[in-house]
mmCIF file of C-alpha atoms in Angstrom:
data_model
loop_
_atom_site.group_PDB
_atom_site.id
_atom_site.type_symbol
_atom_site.label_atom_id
_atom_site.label_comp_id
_atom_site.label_asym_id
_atom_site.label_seq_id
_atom_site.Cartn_x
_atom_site.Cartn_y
_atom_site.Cartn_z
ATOM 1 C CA UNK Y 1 -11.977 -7.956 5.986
ATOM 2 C CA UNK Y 2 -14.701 -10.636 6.385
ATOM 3 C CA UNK Y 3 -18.251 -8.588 8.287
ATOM 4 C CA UNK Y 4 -21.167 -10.058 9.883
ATOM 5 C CA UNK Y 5 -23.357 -7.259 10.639
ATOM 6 C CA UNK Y 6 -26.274 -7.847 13.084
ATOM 7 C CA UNK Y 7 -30.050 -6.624 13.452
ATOM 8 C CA UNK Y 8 -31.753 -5.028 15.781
ATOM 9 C CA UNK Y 9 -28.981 -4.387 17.796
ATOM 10 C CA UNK Y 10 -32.059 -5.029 20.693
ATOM 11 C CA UNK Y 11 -35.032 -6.374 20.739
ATOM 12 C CA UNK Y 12 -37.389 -5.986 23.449
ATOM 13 C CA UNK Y 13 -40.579 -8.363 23.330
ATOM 14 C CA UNK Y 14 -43.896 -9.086 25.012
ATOM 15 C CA UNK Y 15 -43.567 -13.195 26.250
ATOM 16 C CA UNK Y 16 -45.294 -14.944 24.095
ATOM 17 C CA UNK Y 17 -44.322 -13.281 20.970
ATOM 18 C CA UNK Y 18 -41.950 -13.950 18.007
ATOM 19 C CA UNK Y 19 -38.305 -12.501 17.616
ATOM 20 C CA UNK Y 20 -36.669 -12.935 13.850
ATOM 21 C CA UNK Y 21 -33.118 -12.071 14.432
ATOM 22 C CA UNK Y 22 -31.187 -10.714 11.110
ATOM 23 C CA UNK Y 23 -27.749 -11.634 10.013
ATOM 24 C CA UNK Y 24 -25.652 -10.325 7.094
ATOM 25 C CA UNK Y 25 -22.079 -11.354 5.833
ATOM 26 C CA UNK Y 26 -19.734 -9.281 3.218
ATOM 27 C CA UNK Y 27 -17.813 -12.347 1.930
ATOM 28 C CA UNK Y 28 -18.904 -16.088 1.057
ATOM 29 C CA UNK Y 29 -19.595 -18.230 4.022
ATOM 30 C CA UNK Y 30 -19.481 -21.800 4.206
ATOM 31 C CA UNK Y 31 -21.882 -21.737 7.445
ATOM 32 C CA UNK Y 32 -23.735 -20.131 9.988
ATOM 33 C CA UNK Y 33 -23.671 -20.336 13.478
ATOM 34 C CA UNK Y 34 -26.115 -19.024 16.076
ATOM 35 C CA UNK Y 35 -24.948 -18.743 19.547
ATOM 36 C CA UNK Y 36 -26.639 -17.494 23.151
ATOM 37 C CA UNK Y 37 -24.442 -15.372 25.166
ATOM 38 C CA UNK Y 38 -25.927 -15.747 28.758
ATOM 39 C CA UNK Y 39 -24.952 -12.653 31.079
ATOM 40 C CA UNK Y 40 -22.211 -14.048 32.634
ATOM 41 C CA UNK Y 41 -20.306 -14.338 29.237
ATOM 42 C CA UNK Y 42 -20.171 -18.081 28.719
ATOM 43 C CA UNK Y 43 -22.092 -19.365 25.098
ATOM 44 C CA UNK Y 44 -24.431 -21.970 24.220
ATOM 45 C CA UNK Y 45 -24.436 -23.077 20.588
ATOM 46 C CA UNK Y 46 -27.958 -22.447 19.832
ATOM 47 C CA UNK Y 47 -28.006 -23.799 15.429
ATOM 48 C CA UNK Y 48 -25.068 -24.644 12.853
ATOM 49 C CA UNK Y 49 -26.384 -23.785 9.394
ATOM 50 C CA UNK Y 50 -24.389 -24.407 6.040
ATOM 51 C CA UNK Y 51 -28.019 -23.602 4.391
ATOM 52 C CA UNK Y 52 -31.711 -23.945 4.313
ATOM 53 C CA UNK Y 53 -33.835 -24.199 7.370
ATOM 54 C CA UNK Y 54 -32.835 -26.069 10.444
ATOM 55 C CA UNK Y 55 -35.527 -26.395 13.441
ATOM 56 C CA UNK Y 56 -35.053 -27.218 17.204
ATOM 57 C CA UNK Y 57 -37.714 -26.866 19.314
ATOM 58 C CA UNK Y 58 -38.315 -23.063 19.575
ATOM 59 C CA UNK Y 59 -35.781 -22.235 17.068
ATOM 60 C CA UNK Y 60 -35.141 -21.958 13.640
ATOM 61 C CA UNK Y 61 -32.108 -21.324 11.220
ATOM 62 C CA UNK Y 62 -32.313 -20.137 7.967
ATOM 63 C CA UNK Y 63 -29.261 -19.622 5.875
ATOM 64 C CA UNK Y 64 -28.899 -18.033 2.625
ATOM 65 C CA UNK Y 65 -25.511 -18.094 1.437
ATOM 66 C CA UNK Y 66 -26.057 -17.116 -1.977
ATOM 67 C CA UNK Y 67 -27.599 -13.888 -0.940
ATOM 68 C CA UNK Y 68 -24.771 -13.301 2.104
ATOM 69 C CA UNK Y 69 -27.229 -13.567 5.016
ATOM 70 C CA UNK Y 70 -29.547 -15.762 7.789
ATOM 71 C CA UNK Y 71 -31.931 -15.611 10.033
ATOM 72 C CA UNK Y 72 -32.729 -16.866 13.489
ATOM 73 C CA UNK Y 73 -36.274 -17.046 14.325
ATOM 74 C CA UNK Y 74 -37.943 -17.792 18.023
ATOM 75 C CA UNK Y 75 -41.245 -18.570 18.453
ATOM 76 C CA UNK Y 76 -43.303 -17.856 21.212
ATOM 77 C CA UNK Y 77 -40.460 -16.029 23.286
ATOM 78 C CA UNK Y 78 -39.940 -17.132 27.249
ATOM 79 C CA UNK Y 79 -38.387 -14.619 29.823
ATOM 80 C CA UNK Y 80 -35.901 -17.001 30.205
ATOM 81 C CA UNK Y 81 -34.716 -16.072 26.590
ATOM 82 C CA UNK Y 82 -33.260 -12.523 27.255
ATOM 83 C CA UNK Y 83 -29.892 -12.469 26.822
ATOM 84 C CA UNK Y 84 -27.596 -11.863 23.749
ATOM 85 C CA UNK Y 85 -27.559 -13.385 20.730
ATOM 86 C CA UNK Y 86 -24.333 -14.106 18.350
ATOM 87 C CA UNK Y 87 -24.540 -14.917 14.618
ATOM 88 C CA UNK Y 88 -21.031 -16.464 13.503
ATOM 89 C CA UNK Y 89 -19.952 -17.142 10.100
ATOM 90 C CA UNK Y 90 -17.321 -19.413 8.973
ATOM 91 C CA UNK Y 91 -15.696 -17.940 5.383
ATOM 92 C CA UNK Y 92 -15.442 -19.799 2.683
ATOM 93 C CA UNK Y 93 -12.159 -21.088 2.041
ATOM 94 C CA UNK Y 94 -11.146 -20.456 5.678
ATOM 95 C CA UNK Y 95 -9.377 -22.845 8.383
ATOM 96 C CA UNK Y 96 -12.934 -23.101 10.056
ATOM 97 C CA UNK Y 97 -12.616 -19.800 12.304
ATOM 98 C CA UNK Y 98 -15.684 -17.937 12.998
ATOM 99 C CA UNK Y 99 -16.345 -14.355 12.569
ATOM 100 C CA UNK Y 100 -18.863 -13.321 15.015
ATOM 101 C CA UNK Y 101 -21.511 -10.145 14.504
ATOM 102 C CA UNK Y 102 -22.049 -8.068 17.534
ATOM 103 C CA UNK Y 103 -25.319 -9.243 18.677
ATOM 104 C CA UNK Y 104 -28.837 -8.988 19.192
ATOM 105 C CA UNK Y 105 -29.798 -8.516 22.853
ATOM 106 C CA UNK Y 106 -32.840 -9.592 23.292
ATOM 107 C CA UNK Y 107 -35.453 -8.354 26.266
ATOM 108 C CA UNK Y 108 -38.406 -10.844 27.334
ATOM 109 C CA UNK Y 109 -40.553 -8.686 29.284
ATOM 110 C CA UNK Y 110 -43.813 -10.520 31.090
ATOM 111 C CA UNK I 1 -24.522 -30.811 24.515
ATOM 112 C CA UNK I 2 -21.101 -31.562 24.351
ATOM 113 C CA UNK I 3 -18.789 -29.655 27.049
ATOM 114 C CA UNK I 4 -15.627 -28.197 26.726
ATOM 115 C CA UNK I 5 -13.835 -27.077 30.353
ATOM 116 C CA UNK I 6 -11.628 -24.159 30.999
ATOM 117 C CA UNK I 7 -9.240 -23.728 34.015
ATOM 118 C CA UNK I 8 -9.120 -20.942 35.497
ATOM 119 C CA UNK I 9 -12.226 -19.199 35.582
ATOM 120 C CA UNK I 10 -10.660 -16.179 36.162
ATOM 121 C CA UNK I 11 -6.448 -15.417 36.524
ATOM 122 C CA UNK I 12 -5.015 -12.074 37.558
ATOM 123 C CA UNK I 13 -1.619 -11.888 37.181
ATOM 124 C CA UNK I 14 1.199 -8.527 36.935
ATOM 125 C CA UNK I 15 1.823 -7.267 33.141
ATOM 126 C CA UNK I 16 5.540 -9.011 32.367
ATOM 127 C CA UNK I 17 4.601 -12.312 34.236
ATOM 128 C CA UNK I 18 3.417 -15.720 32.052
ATOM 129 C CA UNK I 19 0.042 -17.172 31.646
ATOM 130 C CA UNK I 20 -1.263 -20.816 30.787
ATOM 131 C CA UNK I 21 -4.813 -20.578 30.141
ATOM 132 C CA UNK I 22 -6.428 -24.697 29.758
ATOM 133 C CA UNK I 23 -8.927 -26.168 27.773
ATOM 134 C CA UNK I 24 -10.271 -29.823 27.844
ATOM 135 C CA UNK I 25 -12.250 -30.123 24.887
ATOM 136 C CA UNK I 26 -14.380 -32.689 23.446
ATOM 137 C CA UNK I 27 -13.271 -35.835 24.122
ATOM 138 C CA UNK I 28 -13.477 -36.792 20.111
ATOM 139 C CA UNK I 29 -12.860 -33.633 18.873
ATOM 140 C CA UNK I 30 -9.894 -32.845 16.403
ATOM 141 C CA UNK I 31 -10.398 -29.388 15.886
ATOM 142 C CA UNK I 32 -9.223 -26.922 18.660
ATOM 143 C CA UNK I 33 -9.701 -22.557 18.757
ATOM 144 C CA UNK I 34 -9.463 -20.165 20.857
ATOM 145 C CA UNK I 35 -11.318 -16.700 20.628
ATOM 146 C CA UNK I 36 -10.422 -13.135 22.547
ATOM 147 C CA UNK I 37 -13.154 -10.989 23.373
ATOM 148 C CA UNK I 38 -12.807 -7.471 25.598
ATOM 149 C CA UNK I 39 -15.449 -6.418 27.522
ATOM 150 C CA UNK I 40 -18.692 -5.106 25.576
ATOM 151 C CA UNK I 41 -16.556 -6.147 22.367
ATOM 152 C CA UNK I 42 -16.958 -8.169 19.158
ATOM 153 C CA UNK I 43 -15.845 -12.165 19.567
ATOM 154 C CA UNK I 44 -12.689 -12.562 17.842
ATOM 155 C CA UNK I 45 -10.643 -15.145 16.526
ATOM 156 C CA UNK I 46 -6.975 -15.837 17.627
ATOM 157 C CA UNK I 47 -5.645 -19.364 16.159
ATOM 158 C CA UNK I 48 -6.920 -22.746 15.343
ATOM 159 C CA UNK I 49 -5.166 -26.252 15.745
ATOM 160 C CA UNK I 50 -5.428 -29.426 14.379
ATOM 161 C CA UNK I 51 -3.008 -32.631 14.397
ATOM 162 C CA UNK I 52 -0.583 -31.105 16.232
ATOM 163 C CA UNK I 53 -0.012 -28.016 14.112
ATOM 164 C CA UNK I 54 -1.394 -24.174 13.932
ATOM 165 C CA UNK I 55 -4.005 -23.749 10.772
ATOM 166 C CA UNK I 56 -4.589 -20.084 10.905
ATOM 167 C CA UNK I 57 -3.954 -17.512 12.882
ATOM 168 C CA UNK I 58 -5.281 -14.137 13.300
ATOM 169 C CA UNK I 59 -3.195 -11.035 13.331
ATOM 170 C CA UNK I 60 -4.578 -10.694 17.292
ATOM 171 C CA UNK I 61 -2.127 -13.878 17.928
ATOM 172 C CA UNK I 62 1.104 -12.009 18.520
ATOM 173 C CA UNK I 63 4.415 -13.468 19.022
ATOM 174 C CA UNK I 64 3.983 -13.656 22.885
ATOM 175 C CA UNK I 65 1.424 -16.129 22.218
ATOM 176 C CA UNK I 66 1.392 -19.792 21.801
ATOM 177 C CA UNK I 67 -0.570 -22.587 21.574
ATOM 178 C CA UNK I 68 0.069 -26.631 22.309
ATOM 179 C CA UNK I 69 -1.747 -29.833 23.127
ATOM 180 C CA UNK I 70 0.607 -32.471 24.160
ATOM 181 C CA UNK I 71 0.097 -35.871 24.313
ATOM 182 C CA UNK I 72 -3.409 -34.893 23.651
ATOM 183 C CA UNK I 73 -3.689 -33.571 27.438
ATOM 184 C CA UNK I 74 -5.384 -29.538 27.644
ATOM 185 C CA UNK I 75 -4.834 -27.149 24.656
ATOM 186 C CA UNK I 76 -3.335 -24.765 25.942
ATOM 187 C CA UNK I 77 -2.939 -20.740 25.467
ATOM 188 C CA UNK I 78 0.085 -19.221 26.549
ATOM 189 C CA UNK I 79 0.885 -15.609 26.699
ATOM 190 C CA UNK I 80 4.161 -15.090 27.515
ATOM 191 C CA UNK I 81 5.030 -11.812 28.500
ATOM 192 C CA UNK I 82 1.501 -10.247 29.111
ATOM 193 C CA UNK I 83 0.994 -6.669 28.391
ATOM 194 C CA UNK I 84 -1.926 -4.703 29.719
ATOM 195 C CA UNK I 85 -3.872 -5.323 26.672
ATOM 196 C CA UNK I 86 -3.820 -9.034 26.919
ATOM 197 C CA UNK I 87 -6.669 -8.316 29.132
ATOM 198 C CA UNK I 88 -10.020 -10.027 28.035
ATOM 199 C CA UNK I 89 -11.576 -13.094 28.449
ATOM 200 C CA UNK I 90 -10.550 -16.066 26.625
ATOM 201 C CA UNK I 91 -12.645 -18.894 25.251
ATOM 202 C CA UNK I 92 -11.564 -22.070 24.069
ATOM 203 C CA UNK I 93 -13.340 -23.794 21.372
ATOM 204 C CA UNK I 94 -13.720 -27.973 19.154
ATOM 205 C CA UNK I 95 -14.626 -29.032 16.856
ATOM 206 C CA UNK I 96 -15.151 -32.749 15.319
ATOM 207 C CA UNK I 97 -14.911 -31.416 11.877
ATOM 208 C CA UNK I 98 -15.262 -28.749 10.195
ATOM 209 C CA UNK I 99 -16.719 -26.305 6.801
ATOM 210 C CA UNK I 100 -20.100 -27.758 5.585
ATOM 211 C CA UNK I 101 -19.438 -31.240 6.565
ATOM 212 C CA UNK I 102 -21.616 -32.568 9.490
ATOM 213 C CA UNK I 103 -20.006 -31.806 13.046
ATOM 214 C CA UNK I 104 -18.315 -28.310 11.886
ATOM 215 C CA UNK I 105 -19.992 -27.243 15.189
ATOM 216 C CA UNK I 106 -18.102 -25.616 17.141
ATOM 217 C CA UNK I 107 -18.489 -25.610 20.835
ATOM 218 C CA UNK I 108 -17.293 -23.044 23.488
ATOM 219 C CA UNK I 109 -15.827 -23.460 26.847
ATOM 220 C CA UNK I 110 -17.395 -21.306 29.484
ATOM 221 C CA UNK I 111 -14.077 -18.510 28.989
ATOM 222 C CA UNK I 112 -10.753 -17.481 31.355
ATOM 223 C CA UNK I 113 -10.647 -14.206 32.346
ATOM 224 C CA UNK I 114 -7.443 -12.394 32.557
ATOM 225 C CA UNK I 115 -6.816 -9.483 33.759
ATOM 226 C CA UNK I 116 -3.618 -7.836 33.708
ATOM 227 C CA UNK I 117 -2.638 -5.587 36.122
#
């Protein structure tokens, strides 16, 4: 079946540096999806990414669908940041589900 | 950004017994999901709805489940009888469109959590 594989599995950063978060697929995708898992469980859609590079303000998407995998990049990481974070694909030819990685969880550390 | 609502936060109810888990998504959203994930688990896809009628399902969406929107009111999950597995939270998902078009995004309720006892 349809794998999104995630790396690092954890990340643990000074504040003030730069996390690139990894993101690999084993089928065609039609889009990416980056998501923030706080701790409590609920997620914030962070980036929606058919392909190229999409910015907002600290963030940015890049998706390669030709080559199975993205990228989430965040510059100049805040403590505030820590938490998990979910890479989703949407396959191509699918009814628009998602299939989610497992998740970076990423440590801001002052 | 846009918010979709879930009620109940959280629902305990005896294995056997039937749950309703609600979702009020995006007001102009056409596109309704939900997703199933057990603690310290992968997100995973149930079923996905749109004008009135089930697009997909995943082989997680067993018989005892359904889903329903009537009258567009709450999209609703039912799970009907619950077995001790049922036992995850549940998040609710829209959509205003969806593959590469614009507005594929898909946003997420905050989740139910059942537990089944």
């Amino acid at each position: 079946g349809q794998q999104v594989q995630q790396s690092p599995a954890s990340l643990v950063l000074q504040e003030g540096e730069n996390a690139e978060l990894q993101c690999n697929f084993s089928s065609t995708a039609t889009r990416l999806q980056w998501f923030y898992q706080r701790p409590g469980g609920s997620l914030v859609s962070l980036l929606s990414n058919p392909s190229g590079t999409k910015h907002t303000g600290r963030l940015t998407s890049t998706t390669v669908t030709k080559e199975r995998r993205g990228s989430l990049h965040i510059s100049s990481s805040q403590i505030t940041d820590s938490g998990t974070y979910l890479c989703a694909m949407e396959p191509t030819g699918g009814n628009n589900k998602l299939t989610f990685g497992q998740g970076t969880v990423l440590s801001v550390i002052p | 950004g846009p918010k979709v609502l879930q009620i109940p936060s959280h629902q305990i109810i005896d294995m056997g017994q039937m749950v309703t888990l609600n979702c009020d998504p995006v007001s102009n959203h056409l596109y309704f999901y939900w997703y199933k994930q057990i603690l310290g688990q992968q997100m995973e896809f149930l079923v996905n709805f749109y004008n009135g009628k089930v697009m997909e399902k995943s082989k997680l969406f067993k018989d005892q489940f359904s889903v329903e929107r009537p009258d567009g009111s709450y999209f609703t999950l039912k799970i009907q009888p619950t077995a001790l597995e049922d036992s995850a939270v549940y998040f609710c998902a829209s959509s205003q469109n969806r593959g590469r078009e614009d507005y594929a995004e898909q946003f997420f309720g905050p989740g139910t959590r059942l537990t089944v006892l």
